[in-house]
Coordinates of C-alpha atoms in Angstrom, one line a residue:
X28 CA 144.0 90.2 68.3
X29 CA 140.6 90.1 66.8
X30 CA 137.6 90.0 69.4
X31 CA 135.6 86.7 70.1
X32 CA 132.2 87.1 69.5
X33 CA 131.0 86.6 72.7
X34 CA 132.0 89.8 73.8
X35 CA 129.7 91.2 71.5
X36 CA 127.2 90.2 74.3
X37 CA 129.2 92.2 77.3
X38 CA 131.2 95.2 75.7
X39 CA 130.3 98.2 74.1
X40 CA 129.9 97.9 70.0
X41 CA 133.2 98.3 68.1
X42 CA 134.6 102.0 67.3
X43 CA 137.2 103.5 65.8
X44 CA 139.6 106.6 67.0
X45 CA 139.1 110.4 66.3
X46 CA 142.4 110.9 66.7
X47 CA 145.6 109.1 66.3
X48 CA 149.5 109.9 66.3
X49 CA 152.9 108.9 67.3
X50 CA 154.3 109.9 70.3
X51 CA 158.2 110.8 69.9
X52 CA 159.5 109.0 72.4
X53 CA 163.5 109.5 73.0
X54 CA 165.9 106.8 71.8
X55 CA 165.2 106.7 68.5
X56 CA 161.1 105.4 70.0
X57 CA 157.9 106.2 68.1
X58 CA 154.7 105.1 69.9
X59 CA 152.2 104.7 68.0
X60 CA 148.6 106.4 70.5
X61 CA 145.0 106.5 69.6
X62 CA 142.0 108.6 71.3
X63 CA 138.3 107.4 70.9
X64 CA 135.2 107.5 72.5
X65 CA 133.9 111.2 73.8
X66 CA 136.8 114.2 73.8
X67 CA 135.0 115.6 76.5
X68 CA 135.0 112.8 78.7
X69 CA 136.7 111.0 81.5
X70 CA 140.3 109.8 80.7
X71 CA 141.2 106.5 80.7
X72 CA 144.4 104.9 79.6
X73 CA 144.3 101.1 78.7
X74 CA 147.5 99.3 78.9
X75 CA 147.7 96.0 77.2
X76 CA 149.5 93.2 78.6
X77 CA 152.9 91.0 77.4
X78 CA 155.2 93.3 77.6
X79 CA 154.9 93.3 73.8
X80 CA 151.5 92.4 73.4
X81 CA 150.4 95.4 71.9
X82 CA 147.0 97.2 71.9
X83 CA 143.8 96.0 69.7
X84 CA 140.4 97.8 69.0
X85 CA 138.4 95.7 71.0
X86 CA 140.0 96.9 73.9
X87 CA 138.2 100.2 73.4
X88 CA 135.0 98.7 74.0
X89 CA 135.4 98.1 78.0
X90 CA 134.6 101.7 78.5
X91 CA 131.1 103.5 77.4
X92 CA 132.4 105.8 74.6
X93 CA 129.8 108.5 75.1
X94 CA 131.3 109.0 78.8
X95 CA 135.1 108.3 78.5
X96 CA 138.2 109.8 76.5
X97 CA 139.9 106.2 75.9
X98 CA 143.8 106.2 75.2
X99 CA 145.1 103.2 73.7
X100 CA 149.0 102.9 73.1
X101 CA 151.2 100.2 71.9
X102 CA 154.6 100.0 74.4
X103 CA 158.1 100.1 72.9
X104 CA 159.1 97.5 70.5
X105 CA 155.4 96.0 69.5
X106 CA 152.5 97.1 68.1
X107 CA 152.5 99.7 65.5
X108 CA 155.2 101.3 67.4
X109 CA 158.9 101.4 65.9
X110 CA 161.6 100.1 65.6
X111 CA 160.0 96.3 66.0
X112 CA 161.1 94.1 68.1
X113 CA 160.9 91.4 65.9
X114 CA 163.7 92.9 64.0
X115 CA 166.5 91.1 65.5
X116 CA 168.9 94.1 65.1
X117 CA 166.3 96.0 67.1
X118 CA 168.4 97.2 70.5
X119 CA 166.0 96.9 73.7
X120 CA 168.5 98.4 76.4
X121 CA 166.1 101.5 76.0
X122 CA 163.2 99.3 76.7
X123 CA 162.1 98.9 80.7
X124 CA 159.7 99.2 83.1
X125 CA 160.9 102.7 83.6
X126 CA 160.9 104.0 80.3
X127 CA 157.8 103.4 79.9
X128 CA 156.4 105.2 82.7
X129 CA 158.2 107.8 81.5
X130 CA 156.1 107.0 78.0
X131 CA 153.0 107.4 79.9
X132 CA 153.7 110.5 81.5
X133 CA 154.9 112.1 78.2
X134 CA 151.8 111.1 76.7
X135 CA 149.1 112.6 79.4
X136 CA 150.9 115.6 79.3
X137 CA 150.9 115.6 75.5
X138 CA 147.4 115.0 75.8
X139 CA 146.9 118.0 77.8
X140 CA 144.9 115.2 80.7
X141 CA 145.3 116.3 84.2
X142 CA 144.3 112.6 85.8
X143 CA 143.4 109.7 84.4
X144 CA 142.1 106.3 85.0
X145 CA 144.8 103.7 84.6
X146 CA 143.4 100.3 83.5
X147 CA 145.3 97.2 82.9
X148 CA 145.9 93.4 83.0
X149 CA 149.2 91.0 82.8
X150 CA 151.9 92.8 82.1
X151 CA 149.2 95.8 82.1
X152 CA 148.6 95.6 85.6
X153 CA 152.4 95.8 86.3
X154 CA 152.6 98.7 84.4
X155 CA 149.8 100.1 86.2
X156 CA 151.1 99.5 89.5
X157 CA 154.8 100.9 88.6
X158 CA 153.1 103.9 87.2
X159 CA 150.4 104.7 89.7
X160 CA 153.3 104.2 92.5
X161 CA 155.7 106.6 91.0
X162 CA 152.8 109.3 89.5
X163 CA 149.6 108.7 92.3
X164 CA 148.6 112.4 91.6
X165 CA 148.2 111.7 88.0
X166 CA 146.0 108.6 88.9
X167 CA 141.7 109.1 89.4
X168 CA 141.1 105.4 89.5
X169 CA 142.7 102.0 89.1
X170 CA 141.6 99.2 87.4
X171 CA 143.9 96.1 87.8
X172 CA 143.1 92.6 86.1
X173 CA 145.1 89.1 86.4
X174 CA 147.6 90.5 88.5
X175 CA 151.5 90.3 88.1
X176 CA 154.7 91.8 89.6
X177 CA 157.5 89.8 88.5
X178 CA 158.8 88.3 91.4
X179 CA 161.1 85.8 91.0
X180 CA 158.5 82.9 92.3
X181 CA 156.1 84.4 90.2
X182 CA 158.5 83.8 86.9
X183 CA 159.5 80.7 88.1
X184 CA 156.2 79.0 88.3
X185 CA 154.7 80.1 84.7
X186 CA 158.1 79.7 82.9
X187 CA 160.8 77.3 85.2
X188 CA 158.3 74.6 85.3
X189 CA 155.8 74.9 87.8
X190 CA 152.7 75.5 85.6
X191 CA 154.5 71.8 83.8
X192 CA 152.2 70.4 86.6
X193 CA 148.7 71.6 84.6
X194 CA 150.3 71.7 80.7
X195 CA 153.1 68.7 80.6
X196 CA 151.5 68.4 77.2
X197 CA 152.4 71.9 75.9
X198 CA 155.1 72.0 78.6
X199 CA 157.0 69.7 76.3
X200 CA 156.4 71.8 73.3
X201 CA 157.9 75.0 75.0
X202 CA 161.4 72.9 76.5
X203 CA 161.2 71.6 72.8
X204 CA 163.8 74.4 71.8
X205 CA 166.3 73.9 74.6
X206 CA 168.7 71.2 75.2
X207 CA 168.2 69.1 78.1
X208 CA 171.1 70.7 80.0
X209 CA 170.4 74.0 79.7
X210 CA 166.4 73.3 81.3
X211 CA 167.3 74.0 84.7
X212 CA 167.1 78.1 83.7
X213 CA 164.6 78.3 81.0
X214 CA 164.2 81.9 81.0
X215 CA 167.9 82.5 80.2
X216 CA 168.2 79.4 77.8
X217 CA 165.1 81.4 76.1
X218 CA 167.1 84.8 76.1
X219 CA 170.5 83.5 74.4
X220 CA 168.4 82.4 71.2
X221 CA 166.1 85.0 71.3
X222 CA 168.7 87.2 71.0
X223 CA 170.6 84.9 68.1
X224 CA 170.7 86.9 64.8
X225 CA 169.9 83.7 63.1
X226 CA 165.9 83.3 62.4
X227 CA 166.5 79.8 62.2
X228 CA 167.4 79.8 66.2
X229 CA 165.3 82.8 67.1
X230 CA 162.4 81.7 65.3
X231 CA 161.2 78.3 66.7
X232 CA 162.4 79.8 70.3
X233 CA 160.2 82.7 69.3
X234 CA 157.2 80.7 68.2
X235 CA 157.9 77.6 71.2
X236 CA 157.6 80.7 73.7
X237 CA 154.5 82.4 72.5
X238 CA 152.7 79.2 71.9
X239 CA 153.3 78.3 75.4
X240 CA 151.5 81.2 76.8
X241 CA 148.9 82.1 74.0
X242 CA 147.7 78.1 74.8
X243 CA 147.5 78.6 78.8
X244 CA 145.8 81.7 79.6
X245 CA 142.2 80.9 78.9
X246 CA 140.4 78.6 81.2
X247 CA 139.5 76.6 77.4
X248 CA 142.2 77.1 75.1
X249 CA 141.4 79.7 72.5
X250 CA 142.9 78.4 69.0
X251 CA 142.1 81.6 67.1
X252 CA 144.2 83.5 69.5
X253 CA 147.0 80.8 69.4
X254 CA 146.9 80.9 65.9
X255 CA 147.0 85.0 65.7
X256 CA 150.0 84.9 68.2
X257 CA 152.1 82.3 66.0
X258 CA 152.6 84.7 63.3
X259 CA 156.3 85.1 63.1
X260 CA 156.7 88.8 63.2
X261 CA 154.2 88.9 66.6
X262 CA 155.6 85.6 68.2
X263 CA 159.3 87.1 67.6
X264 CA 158.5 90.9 69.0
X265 CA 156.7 89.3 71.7
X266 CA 159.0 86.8 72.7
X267 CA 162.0 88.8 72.8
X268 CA 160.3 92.0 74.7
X269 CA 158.7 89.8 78.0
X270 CA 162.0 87.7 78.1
X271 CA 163.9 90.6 78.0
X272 CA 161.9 92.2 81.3
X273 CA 161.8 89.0 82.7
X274 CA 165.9 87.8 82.9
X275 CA 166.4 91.5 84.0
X276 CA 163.3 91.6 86.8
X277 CA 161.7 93.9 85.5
X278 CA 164.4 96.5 86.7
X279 CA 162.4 96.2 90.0
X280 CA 163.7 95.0 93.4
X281 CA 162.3 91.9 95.0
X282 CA 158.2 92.6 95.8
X283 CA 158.5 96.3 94.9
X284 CA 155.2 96.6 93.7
X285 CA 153.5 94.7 96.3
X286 CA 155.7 97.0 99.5
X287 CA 154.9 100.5 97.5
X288 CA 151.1 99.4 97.3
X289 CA 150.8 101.7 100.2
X290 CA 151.2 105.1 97.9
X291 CA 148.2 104.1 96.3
X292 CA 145.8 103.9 99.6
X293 CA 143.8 107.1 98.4
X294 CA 143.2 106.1 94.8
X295 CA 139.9 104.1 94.4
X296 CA 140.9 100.5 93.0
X297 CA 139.2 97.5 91.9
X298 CA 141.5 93.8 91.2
X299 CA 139.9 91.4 88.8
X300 CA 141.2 88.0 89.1
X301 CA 140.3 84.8 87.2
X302 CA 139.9 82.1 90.1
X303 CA 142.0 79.4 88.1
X304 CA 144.8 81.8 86.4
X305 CA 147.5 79.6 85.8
X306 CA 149.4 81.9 84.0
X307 CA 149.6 84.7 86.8
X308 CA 147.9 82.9 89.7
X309 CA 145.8 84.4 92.0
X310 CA 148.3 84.3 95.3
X311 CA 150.0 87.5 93.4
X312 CA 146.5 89.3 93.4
X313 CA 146.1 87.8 96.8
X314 CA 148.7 89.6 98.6
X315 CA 148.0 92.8 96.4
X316 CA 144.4 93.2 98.0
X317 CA 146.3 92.0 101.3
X318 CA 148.4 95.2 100.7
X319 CA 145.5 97.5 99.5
X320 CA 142.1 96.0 101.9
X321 CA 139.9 99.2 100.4
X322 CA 140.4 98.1 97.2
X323 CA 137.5 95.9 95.2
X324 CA 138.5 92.1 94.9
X325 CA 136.5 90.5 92.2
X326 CA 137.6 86.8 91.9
X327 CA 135.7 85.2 88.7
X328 CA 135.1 81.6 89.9
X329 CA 135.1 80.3 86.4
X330 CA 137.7 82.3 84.4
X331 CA 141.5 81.8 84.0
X332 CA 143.8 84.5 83.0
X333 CA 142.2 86.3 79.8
X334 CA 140.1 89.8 79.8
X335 CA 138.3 88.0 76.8
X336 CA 136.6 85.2 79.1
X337 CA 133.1 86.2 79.8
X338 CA 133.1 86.6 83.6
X339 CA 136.5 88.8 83.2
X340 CA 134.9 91.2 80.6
X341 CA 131.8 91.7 82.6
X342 CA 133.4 92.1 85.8
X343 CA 135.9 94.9 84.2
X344 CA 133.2 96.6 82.2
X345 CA 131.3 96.8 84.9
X346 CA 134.4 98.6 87.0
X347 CA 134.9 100.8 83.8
X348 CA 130.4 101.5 84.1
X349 CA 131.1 102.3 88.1
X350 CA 133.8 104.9 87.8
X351 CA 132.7 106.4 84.6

């Protein structure tokens, strides 16, 4: 995803890696990493959202390169990682929550990084969470932005129908795919064509589900980013990785990430939440700072769900500026 200008006004200028690799992953996974900024400086791990969104340069640019070591990776399945998920053939059973916090752990130690910052929206802030739970020694700070956990009312409002009351208009573009009987369960309607060898069922489901979500998550929809996100290859990876995590829960129980919050009292945290998020609304951040009352709770009166929209960028820049 390219940048919208108007960041150009609230993050740091564009830069480009000193180092990048691919980080041999275990089950046949090669992930592609990047490193940019200043080698000497603090650590920070972004982690972009989806799952199956992959990473983008502009993401460097939250963090002030002459005082952080950034780490950018693309997740399993997307990105400039391999195999592709929009390769039908492509097997995802080694693709899960906990695989890749066992990608992240591989790759600070790789990386020879002691603690880092762990920074992340969407699906990012998921990840983040999982992680930071399960590694809190490994984690300095926490930066969390348009918070998500997966439960199942969380799932059932963005992609069952309860965000139809906002979008009927592009709510009737994404049930557009599935016959009329199969609507009552639109995530696993969604996951038998996905998964159909056939691009002429996997694709429209592909480009039906991707559409649906690149059109809702800004407060003003963004049509270069819709437009970017319909490519097939991206809308396909895309689709197939996030409907994958979401039929199987994420492999987490019921509110796991919201009851563990408590192994993450001593690490310094600010949320970021975009007042009218309709893709991950805010009563999932809500009972996250409920669960963590230390932490920082920025709510962006005018922002929905995107760490492009202006008061999001500032508001996480200026976490990144604090901790730096």
């Amino acid at each position: 995803m390219s940048a919208p200008a108007h960041l150009d006004d609230i993050l740091y200028p564009p830069l480009e890696p000193y180092e990048t690799g691919m980080l041999l992953a275990g089950d046949g996974q090669r992930l592609y990493w990047e490193q940019s900024g200043n080698p000497q400086g603090k650590p920070v791990v972004y982690l972009h959202g989806g799952p199956g969104g992959g990473s983008s340069p502009w993401q460097r640019r939250f963090f002030d390169p002459e005082k952080y070591r950034i780490i950018l990776f693309d997740q399993r399945g997307c990105g400039r990682s391999t195999p592709h998920a929009s390769d039908p053939t492509a097997d995802l059973r080694h693709n899960t929550t906990w695989h890749l916090v066992a990608d992240m752990e591989l790759l600070r130690r790789n990386l020879g990084i002691a603690q880092w910052q762990v920074f992340g929206g969407s699906w990012g802030s998921t990840l983040a969470l999982a992680y930071a739970e399960a590694h809190p020694d490994a984690v300095s700070e926490l930066v969390l932005r348009g918070i998500f956990t997966l439960r199942r009312h969380e799932l059932e409002w963005f992609y069952e129908g309860g965000a139809s009351a906002l979008f009927p208009d592009l709510w009737d573009e994404y049930v557009a795919p599935i016959p009329v009987l199969e609507r009552s369960r639109m995530i696993e309607a969604y996951h038998r064509r996905l998964n159909d060898p056939d691009p002429a069922v996997h694709g429209p489901a592909a480009l039906a589900w991707t559409r649906w979500e690149a059109a809702t998550v800004t407060l003003v929809p963004d049509e270069g980013f819709i437009a970017e996100m319909s490519d097939p290859a991206t809308a396909t990876a895309f689709a197939r990785i996030e409907n994958h995590y979401f039929v199987h829960g994420g492999w987490l129980r019921e509110g796991q990430l919201i009851e563990d919050a408590v192994r993450l009292r001593g690490i310094p945290t600010v949320i970021v939440q975009g007042r009218y998020d309709a893709c991950t609304p805010m009563m999932t951040a809500w009972d996250l700072h409920r669960a963590l009352p230390e932490a920082e709770f920025v709510v962006v009166p005018d922002a929905g769900h995107s760490a492009t929209e202006p008061g999001i960028a500032r508001a996480l820049r200026a976490a990144a500026d604090r901790f730096a």
